[in-house]
Coordinates of C-alpha atoms in Angstrom, one line a residue:
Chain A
X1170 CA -34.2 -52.3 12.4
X1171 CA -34.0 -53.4 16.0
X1172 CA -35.7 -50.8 19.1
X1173 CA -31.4 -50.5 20.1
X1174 CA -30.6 -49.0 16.9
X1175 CA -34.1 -46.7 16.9
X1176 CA -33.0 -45.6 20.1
X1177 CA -29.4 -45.0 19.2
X1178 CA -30.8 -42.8 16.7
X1179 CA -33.0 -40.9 18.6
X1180 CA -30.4 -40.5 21.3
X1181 CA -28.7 -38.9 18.3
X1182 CA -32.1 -36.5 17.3
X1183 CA -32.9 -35.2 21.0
X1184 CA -29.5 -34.6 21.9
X1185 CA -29.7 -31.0 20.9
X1186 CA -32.6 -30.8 23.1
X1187 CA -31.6 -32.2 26.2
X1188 CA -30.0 -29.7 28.3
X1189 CA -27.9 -32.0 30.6
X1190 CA -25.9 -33.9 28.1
X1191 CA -24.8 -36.5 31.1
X1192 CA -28.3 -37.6 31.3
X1193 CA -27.9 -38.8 27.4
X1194 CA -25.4 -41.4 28.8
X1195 CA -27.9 -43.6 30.6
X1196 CA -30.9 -42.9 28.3
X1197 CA -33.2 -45.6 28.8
X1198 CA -36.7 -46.7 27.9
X1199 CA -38.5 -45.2 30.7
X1200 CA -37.0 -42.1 30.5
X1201 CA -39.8 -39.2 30.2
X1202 CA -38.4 -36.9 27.2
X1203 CA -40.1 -33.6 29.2
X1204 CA -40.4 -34.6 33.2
X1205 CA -36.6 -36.7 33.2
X1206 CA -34.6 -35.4 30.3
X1207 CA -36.2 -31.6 30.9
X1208 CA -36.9 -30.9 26.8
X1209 CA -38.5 -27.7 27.0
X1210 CA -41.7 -28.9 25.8
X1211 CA -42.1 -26.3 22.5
X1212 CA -39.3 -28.6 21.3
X1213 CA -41.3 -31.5 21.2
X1214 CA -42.8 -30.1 18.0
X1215 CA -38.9 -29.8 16.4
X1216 CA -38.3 -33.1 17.6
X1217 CA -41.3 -34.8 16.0
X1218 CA -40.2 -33.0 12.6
X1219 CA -36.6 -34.2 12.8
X1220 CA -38.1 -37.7 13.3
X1221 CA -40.4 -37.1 10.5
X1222 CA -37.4 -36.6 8.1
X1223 CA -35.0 -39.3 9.8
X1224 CA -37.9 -42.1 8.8
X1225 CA -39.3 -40.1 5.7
X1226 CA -43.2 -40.9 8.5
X1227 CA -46.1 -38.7 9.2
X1228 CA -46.4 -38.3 12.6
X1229 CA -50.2 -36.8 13.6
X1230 CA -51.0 -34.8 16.6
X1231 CA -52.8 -37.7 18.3
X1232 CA -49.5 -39.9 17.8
X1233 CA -47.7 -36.9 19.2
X1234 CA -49.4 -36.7 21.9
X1235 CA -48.4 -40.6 23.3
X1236 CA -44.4 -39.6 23.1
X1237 CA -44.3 -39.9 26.7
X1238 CA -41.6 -41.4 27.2
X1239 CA -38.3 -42.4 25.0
X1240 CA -39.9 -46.0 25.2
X1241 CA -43.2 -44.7 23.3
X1242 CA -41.5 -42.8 20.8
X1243 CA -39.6 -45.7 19.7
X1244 CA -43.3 -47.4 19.5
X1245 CA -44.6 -44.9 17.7
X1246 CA -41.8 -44.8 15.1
X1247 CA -42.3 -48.5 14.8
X1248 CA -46.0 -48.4 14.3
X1249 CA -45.7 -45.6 11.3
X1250 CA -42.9 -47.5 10.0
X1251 CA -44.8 -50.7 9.9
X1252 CA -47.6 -49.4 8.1
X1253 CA -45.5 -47.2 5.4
Chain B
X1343 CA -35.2 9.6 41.6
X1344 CA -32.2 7.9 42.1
X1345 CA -29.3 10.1 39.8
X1346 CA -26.8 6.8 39.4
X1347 CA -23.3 7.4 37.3
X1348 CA -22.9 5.0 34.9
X1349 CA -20.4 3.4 33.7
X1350 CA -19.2 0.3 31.4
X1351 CA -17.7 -2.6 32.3
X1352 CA -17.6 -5.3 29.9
X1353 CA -17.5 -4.5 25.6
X1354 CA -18.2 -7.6 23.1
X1355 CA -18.1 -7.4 19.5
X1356 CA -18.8 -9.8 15.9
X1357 CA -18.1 -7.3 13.3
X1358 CA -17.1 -7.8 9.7
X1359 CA -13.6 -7.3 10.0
X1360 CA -13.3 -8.8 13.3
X1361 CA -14.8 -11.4 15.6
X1362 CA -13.9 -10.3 19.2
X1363 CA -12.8 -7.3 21.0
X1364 CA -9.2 -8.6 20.6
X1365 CA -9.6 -9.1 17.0
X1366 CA -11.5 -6.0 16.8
X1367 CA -9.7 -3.7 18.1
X1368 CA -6.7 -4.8 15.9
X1369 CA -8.4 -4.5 12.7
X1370 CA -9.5 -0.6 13.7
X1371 CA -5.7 0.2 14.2
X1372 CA -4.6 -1.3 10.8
X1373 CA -8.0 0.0 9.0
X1374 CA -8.4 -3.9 7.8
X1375 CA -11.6 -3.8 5.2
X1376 CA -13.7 -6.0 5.1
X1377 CA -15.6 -5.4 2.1
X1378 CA -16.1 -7.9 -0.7
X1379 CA -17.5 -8.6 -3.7
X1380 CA -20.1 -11.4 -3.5
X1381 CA -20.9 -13.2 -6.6
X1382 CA -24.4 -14.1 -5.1
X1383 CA -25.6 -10.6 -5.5
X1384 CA -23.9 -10.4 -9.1
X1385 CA -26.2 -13.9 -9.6
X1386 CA -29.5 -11.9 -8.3
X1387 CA -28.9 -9.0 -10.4
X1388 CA -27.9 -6.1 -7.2
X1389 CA -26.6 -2.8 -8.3
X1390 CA -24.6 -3.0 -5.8
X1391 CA -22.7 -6.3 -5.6
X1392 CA -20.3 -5.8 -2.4
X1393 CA -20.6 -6.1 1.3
X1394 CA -19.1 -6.8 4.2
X1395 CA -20.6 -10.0 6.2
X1396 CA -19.5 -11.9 9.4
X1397 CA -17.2 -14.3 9.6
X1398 CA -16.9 -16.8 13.2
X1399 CA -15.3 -19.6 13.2
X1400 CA -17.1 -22.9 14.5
X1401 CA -14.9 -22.9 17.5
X1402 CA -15.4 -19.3 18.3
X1403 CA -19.1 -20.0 18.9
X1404 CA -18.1 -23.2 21.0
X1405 CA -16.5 -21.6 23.2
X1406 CA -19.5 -18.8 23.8
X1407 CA -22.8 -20.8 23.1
X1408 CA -25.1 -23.8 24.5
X1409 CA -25.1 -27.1 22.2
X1410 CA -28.6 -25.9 21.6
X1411 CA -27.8 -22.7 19.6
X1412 CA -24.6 -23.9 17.4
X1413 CA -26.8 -27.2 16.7
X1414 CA -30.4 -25.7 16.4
X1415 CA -30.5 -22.1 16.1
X1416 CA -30.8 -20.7 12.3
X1417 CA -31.0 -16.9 12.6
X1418 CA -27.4 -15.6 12.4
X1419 CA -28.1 -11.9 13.4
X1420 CA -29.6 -13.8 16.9
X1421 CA -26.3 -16.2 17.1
X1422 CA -24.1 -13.1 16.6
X1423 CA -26.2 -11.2 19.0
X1424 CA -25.6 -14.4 21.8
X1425 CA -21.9 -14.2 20.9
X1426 CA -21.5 -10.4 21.2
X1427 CA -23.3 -10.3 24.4
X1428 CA -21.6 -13.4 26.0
X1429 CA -18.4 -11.9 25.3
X1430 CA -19.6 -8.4 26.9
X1431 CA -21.1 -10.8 30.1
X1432 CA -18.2 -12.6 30.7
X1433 CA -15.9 -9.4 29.7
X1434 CA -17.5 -7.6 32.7
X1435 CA -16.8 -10.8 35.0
X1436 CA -20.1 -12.0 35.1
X1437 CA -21.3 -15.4 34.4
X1438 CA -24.5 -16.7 32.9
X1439 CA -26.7 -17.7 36.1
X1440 CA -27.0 -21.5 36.2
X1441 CA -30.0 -21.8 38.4
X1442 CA -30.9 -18.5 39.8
X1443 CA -32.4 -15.5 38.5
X1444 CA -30.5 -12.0 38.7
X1445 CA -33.8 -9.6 39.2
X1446 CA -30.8 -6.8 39.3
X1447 CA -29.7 -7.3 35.8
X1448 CA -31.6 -6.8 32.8
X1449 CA -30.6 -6.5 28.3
X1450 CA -31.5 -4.2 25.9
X1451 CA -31.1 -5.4 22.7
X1452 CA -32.1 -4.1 19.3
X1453 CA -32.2 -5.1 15.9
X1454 CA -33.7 -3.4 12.4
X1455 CA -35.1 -6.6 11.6
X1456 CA -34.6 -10.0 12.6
X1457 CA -36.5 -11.9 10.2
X1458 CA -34.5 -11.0 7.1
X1459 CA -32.0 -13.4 7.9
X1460 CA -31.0 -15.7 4.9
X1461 CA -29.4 -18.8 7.1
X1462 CA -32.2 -20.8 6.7
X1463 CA -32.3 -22.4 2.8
X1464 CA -34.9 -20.4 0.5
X1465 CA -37.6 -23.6 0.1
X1466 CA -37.6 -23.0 4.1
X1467 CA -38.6 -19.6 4.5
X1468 CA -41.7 -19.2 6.9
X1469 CA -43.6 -17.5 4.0
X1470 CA -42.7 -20.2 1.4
X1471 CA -43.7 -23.3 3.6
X1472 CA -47.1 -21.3 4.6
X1473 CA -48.1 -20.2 1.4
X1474 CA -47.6 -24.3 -0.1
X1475 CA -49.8 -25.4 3.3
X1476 CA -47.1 -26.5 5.3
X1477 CA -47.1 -24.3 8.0
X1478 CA -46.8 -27.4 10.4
X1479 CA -43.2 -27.7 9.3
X1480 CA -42.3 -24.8 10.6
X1481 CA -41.4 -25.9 14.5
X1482 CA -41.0 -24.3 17.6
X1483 CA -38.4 -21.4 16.9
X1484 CA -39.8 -19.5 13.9
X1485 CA -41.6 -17.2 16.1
X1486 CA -38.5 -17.3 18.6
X1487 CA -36.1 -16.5 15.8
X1488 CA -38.6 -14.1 13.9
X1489 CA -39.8 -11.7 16.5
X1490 CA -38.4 -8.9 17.2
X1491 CA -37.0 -9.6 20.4
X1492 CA -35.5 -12.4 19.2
X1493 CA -31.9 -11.8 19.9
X1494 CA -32.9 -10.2 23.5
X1495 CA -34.7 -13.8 24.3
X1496 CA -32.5 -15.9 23.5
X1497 CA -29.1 -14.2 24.8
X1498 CA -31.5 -14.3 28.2
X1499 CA -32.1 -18.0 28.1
X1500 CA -28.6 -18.4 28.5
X1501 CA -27.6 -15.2 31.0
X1502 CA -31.0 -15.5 33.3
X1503 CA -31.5 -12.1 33.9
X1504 CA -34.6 -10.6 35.4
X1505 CA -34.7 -7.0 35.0
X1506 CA -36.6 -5.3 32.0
X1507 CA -36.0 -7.7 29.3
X1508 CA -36.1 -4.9 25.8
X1509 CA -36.0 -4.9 22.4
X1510 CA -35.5 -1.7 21.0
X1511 CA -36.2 -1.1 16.6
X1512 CA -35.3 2.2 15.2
X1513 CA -33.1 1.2 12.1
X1514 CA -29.5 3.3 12.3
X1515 CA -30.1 4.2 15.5
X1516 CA -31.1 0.8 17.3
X1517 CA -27.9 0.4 18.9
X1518 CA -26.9 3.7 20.2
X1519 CA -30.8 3.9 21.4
X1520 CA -29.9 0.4 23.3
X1521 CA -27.4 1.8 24.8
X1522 CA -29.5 5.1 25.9
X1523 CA -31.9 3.5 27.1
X1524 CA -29.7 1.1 29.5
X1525 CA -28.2 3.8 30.6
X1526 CA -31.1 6.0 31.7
X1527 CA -32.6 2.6 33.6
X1528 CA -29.5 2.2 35.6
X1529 CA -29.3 6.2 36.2
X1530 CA -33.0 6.4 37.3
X1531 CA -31.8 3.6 40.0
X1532 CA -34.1 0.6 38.1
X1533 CA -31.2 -1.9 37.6
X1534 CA -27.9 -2.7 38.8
X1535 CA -26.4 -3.9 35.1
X1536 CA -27.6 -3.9 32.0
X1537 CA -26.3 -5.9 28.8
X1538 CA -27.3 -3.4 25.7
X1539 CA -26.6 -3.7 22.3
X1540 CA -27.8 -4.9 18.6
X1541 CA -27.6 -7.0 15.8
X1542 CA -28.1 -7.1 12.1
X1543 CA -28.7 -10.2 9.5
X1544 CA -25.8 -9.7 6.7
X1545 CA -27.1 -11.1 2.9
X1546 CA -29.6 -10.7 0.3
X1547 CA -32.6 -10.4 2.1
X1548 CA -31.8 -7.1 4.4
X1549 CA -29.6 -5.7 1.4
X1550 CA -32.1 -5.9 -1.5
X1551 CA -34.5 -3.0 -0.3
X1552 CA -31.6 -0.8 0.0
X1553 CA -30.4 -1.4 -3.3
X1554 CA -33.6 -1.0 -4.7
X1555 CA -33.4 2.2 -3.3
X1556 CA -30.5 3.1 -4.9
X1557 CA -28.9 4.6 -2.2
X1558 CA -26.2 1.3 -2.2
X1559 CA -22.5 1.9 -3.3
X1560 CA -22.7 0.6 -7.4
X1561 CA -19.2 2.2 -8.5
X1562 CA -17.0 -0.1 -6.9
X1563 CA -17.8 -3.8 -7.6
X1564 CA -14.0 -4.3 -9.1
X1565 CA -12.7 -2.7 -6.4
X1566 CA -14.9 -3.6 -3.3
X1567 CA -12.6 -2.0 -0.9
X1568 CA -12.8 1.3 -2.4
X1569 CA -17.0 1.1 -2.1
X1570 CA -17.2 2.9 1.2
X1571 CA -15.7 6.1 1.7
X1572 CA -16.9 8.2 4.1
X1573 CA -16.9 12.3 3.9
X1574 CA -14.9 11.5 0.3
X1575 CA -15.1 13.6 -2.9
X1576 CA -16.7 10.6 -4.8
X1577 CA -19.0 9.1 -1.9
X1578 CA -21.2 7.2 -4.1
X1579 CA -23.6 5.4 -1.4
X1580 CA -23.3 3.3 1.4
X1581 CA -21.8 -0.4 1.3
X1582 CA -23.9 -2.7 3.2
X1583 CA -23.1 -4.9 6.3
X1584 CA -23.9 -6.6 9.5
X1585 CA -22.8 -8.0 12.6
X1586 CA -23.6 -7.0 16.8
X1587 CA -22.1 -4.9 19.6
X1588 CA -22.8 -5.1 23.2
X1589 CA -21.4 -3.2 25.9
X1590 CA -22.1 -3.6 29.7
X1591 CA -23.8 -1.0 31.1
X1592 CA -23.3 -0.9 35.2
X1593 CA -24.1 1.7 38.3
X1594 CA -20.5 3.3 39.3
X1595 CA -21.7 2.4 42.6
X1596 CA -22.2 -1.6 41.4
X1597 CA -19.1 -1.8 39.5
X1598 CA -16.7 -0.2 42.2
X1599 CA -18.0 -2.5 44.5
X1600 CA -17.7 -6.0 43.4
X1601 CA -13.7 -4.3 42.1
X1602 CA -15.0 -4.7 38.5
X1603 CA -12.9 -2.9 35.4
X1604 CA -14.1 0.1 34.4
X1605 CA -13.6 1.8 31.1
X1606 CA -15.8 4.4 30.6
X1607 CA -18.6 6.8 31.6
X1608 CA -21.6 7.4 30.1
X1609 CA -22.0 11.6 30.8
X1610 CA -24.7 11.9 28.7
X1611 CA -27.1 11.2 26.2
X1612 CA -30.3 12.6 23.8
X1613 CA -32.5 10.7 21.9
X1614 CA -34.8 13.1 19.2
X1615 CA -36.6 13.2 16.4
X1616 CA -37.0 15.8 13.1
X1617 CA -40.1 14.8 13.0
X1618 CA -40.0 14.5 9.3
X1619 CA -40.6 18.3 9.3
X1620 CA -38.2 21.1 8.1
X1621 CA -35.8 19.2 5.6
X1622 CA -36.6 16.2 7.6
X1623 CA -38.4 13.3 5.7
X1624 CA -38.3 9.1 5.9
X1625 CA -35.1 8.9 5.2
X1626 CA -32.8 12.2 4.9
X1627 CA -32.4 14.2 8.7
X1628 CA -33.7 17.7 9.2
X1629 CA -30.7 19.2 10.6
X1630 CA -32.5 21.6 13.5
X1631 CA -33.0 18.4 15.3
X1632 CA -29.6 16.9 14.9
X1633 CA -28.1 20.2 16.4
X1634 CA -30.5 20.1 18.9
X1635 CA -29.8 16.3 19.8
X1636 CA -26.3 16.9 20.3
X1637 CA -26.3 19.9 22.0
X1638 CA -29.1 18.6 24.3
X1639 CA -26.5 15.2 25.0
X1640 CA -23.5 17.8 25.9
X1641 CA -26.2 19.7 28.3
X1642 CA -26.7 16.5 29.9
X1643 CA -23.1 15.2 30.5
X1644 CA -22.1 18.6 31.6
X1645 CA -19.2 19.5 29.8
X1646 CA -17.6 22.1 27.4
X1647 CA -17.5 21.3 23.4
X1648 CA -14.2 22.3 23.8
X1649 CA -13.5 18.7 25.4
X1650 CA -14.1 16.7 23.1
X1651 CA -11.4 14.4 21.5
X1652 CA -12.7 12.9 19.1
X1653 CA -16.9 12.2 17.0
X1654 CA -17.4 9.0 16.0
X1655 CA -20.1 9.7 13.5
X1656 CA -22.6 8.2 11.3
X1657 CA -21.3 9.2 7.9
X1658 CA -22.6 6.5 5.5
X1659 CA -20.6 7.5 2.7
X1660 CA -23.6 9.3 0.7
X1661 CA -24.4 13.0 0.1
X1662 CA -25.5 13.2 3.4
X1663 CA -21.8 13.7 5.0
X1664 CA -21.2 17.2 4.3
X1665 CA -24.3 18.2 6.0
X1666 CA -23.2 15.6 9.2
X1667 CA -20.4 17.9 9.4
X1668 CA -21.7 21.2 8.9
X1669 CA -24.5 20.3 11.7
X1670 CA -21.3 19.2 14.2
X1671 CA -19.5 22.3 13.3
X1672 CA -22.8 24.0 14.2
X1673 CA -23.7 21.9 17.5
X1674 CA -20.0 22.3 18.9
X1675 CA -19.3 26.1 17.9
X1676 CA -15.7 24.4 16.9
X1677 CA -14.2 24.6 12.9
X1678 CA -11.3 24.5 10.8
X1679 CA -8.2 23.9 12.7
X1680 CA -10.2 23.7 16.2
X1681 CA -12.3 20.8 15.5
X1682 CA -12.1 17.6 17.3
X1683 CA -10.5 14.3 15.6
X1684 CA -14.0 12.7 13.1
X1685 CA -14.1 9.0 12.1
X1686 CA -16.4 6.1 11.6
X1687 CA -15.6 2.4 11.2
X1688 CA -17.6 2.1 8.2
X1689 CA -15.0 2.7 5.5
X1690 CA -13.5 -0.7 6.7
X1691 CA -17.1 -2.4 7.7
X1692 CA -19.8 -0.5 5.9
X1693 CA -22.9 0.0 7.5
X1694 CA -24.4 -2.5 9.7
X1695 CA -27.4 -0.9 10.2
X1696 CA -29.2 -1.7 13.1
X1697 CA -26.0 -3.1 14.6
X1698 CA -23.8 0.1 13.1
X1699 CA -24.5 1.7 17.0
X1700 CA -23.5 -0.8 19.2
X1701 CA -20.1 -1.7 17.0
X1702 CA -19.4 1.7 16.2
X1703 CA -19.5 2.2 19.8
X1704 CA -17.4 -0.3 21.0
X1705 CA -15.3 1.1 18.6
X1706 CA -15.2 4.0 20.6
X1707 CA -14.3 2.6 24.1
X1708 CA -11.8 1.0 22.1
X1709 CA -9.9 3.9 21.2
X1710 CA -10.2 6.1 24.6
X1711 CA -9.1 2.1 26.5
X1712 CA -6.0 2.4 24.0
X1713 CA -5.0 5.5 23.1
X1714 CA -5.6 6.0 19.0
X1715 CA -8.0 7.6 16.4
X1716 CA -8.5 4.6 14.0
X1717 CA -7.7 5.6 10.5
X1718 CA -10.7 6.6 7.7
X1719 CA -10.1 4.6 4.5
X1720 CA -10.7 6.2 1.1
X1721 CA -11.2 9.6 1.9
X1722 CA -8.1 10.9 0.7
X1723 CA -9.7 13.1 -1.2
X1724 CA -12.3 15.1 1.2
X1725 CA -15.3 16.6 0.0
X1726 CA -14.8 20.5 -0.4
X1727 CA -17.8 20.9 1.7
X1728 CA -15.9 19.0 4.1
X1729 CA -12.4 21.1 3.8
X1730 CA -14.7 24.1 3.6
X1731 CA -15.5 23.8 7.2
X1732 CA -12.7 21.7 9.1
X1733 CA -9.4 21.2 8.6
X1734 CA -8.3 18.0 6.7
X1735 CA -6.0 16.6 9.4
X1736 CA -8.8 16.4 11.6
X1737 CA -9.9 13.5 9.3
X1738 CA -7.3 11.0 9.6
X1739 CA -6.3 8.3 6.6
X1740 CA -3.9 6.7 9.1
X1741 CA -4.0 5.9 12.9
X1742 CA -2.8 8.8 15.1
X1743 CA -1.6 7.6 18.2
X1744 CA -3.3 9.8 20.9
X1745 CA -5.0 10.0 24.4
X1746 CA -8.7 10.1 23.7
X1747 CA -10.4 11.3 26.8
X1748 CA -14.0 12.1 25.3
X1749 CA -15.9 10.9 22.5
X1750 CA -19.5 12.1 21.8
X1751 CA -21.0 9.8 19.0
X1752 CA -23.8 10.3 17.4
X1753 CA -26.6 8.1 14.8
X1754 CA -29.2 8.3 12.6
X1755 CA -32.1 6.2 11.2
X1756 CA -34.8 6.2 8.7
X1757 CA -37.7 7.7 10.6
X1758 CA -36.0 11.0 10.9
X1759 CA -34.5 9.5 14.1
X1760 CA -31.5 10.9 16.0
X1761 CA -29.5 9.7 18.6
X1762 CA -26.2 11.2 20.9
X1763 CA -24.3 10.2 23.5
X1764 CA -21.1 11.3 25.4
X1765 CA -18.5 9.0 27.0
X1766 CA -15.5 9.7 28.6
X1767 CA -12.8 7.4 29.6
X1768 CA -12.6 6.6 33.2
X1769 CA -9.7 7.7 35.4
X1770 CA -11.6 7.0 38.9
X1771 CA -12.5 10.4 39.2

């Protein structure tokens, strides 16, 4: 799986989240899923579950709390698929 | 203190046998039912295996809610709440605001209970995930979509409103109390508008207690539409349902001067209790208290019995009808021949419980807006308790084409809980 597809698919997971749909169109790497894409941050819990299911991963509260960014999700997804 | 009229401006509906005022409002005139059998209560061994549930359509909810709610939300009793009170918002000529915050504006919106919902799937259920350890899979809205005020919080994420924010529970009564309690904010000069309704989950989950009860319709599972028949000979039990009603509640002053529709005043309105005293107990009425409730509404809008048009009552369809009507004839000094028009939308819907005050009342600016008594299905054959005291024509079986200029409309709940009020359609006087 290449970071373009991980990111298509979690373009497809947040969407629900992300009030302003337009700013789905340019998602990007740096993009900061709470401070740019304004994800009401209780979400981030329902996001982290959804991901959880999408890669069958665990994803602990210390690895939540490096999801900065659309960039570091992607990592993190990486990392806990790496070492399923 | 302020002594504001008040009057409504916007009405929006999901009931059983119609999603929509529109839809609503036609279904009343041709007494649609929208009772069913429902194999899924046969399967879990209910007494009592009809119902009448809600029904919107994908697109329907489109056209009213965020992304967020059609793709997230879980709790239909909250999504039906959203939808009814959307329709009401936008009904009135309002719109949701996008940025600011409308500190003149505020929602009342009840429910019996929110968490008995069945959308979510049964391995789901907060208890079921706690109880196996799980209770990190839960997520962010199962408190949201749980709590009480639930369907208040998230019909305000979307509208922005910031006056009192409540979330009224009194079981048969929530939604006529929602609407009593709007209306004495906005007369006591606290809010401009207020959105005021309530909602009820339709399935299993809200339904099996009742039926455990035994005081659930069991005669008529081959022939659902025959299950609820209000003030009837055979009444037999109620037929449960569900769904949400929301009116706008606005000052006159408010609604004249931003040229908004009006179609109603509220004149009046009592809230009381039996105290499950005299007759009175969890769940039957002591009938002192209902007479006094009504009289005490009709004191407080300031008119003669005499004018009343038509009672929308609560009449379940269980033993309990007669005595409705004996305490009306009591309350309103009027019989036989002389007594007003009676009918209730639950021989077509059932009883929606906590959202039975809110639909039924929509119901009721309905007819006054248009001009007709909706027809009572099933009752054919009256009760002779019933016939004792009122003439049967006063109970129509088909729509009667009429001008309805004042309804007084009355519930009440399980708590020995009673509540009135009187509207009157508005002819800018």
């Amino acid at each position: 799986m290449t970071r373009e597809q991980i990111k298509d698919e979690l373009k497809g997971i947040i969407g629900d989240y992300v009030p302003e749909k337009e700013l789905l169109e340019s998602l990007s790497e740096e993009h900061e899923l709470i401070g740019d894409l304004k994800i009401n941050s209780a979400h981030i819990v329902d996001i982290v579950l959804d991901i959880e299911d999408k890669y069958d991963i665990m994803i602990e509260d210390e690895a939540i709390g490096k999801m900065g960014t659309v960039g570091e999700s992607i990592d993190i997804i990486f990392q806990k698929l790496d070492s399923k | 203190m302020r002594n504001n009229r008040v009057v409504i401006t916007g009405l929006g509906v999901v009931a059983p046998n119609g999603t929509g005022v529109a839809a609503f409002n036609e279904a009343l005139q041709q007494g649609k039912s929208a009772i069913k059998f429902h194999e899924k209560l046969k399967e879990l061994n209910f007494r009592c295996q009809i119902g009448a549930k809600t029904n919107v359509e994908q697109s329907y909810k489109e056209k009213l809610l965020p992304d967020f709610f059609i793709g997230k939300v879980r709790n239909n009793a909250i999504i039906n709440a959203c939808l009814s009170g959307m329709e009401a918002w936008l009904d009135a000529g309002l719109t949701p605001n996008e940025n600011g915050v409308d500190y003149e504006s505020g929602i009342v919106f009840g429910a019996g209970d929110l968490s008995f919902d069945d959308a979510k799937a049964p391995n789901e259920a907060p208890t079921v995930l706690i109880d196996a350890g799980n209770n990190r899979r839960l997520g962010s809205r199962s408190i949201s979509e749980c709590m009480n005020s639930g369907a208040s919080a998230y019909l305000n994420n979307i509208l922005g409103l910031g006056n009192r924010i409540v979330s009224n529970s009194s079981a048969c009564v929530t939604g006529s109390e929602a609407i009593l309690v709007g209306y004495e904010h906005i007369k006591n000069g606290k809010a401009k508008r207020m959105i005021c309704g309530s909602t009820e989950s339709d399935g299993h989950y809200i339904w099996g207690g009742f039926d455990s009860m035994r005081v659930l319709c069991s005669d008529s599972n081959e022939n659902p539409s025959f299950g609820s028949r209000p003030m009837s000979a055979t009444s037999s039990g109620f037929v449960p349902g569900g769904g949400s009603g929301a009116l706008v509640l606005e000052s006159l002053e408010s609604a004249q001067e931003r040229g908004a529709k009006i179609y109603a005043e509220i004149l009046g309105g009592e809230f009381n209790s039996g105290g499950q005293r005299n007759g009175g107990t969890m769940t039957a009425p002591n009938s002192e208290a209902i007479v006094a409730c009504i009289k005490s509404a009709l004191a407080e809008a300031d008119i003669d019995p005499k004018e009343i048009d038509l009672i929308s009552g609560h009449l379940t369809s269980t033993k309990g009808d007669p005595i409705e009507v004996q305490n009306w004839v009591t309350a309103l000094g009027r019989s036989g021949e002389d007594f007003p028009y009676i009918n209730t939308p639950k021989s077509m819907i059932g009883h929606s419980v906590g959202g039975a005050g809110s639909i039924e009342l929509v119901a009721s600016v309905l007819q006054m807006e248009h001009g007709y008594v909706h027809p009572n299905l099933n009752c054919e054959e009256l009760h002779p308790e019933i016939t004792r005291l009122i003439s049967s024509d006063r109970v129509p079986t088909e729509m009667v084409s009429k001008k309805i200029d004042t309804v007084i409309k009355a519930n009440f709940g399980f708590g020995d809980l009673n509540c009135v009020l009187v509207l009157r359609k508005w002819s800018n006087k």
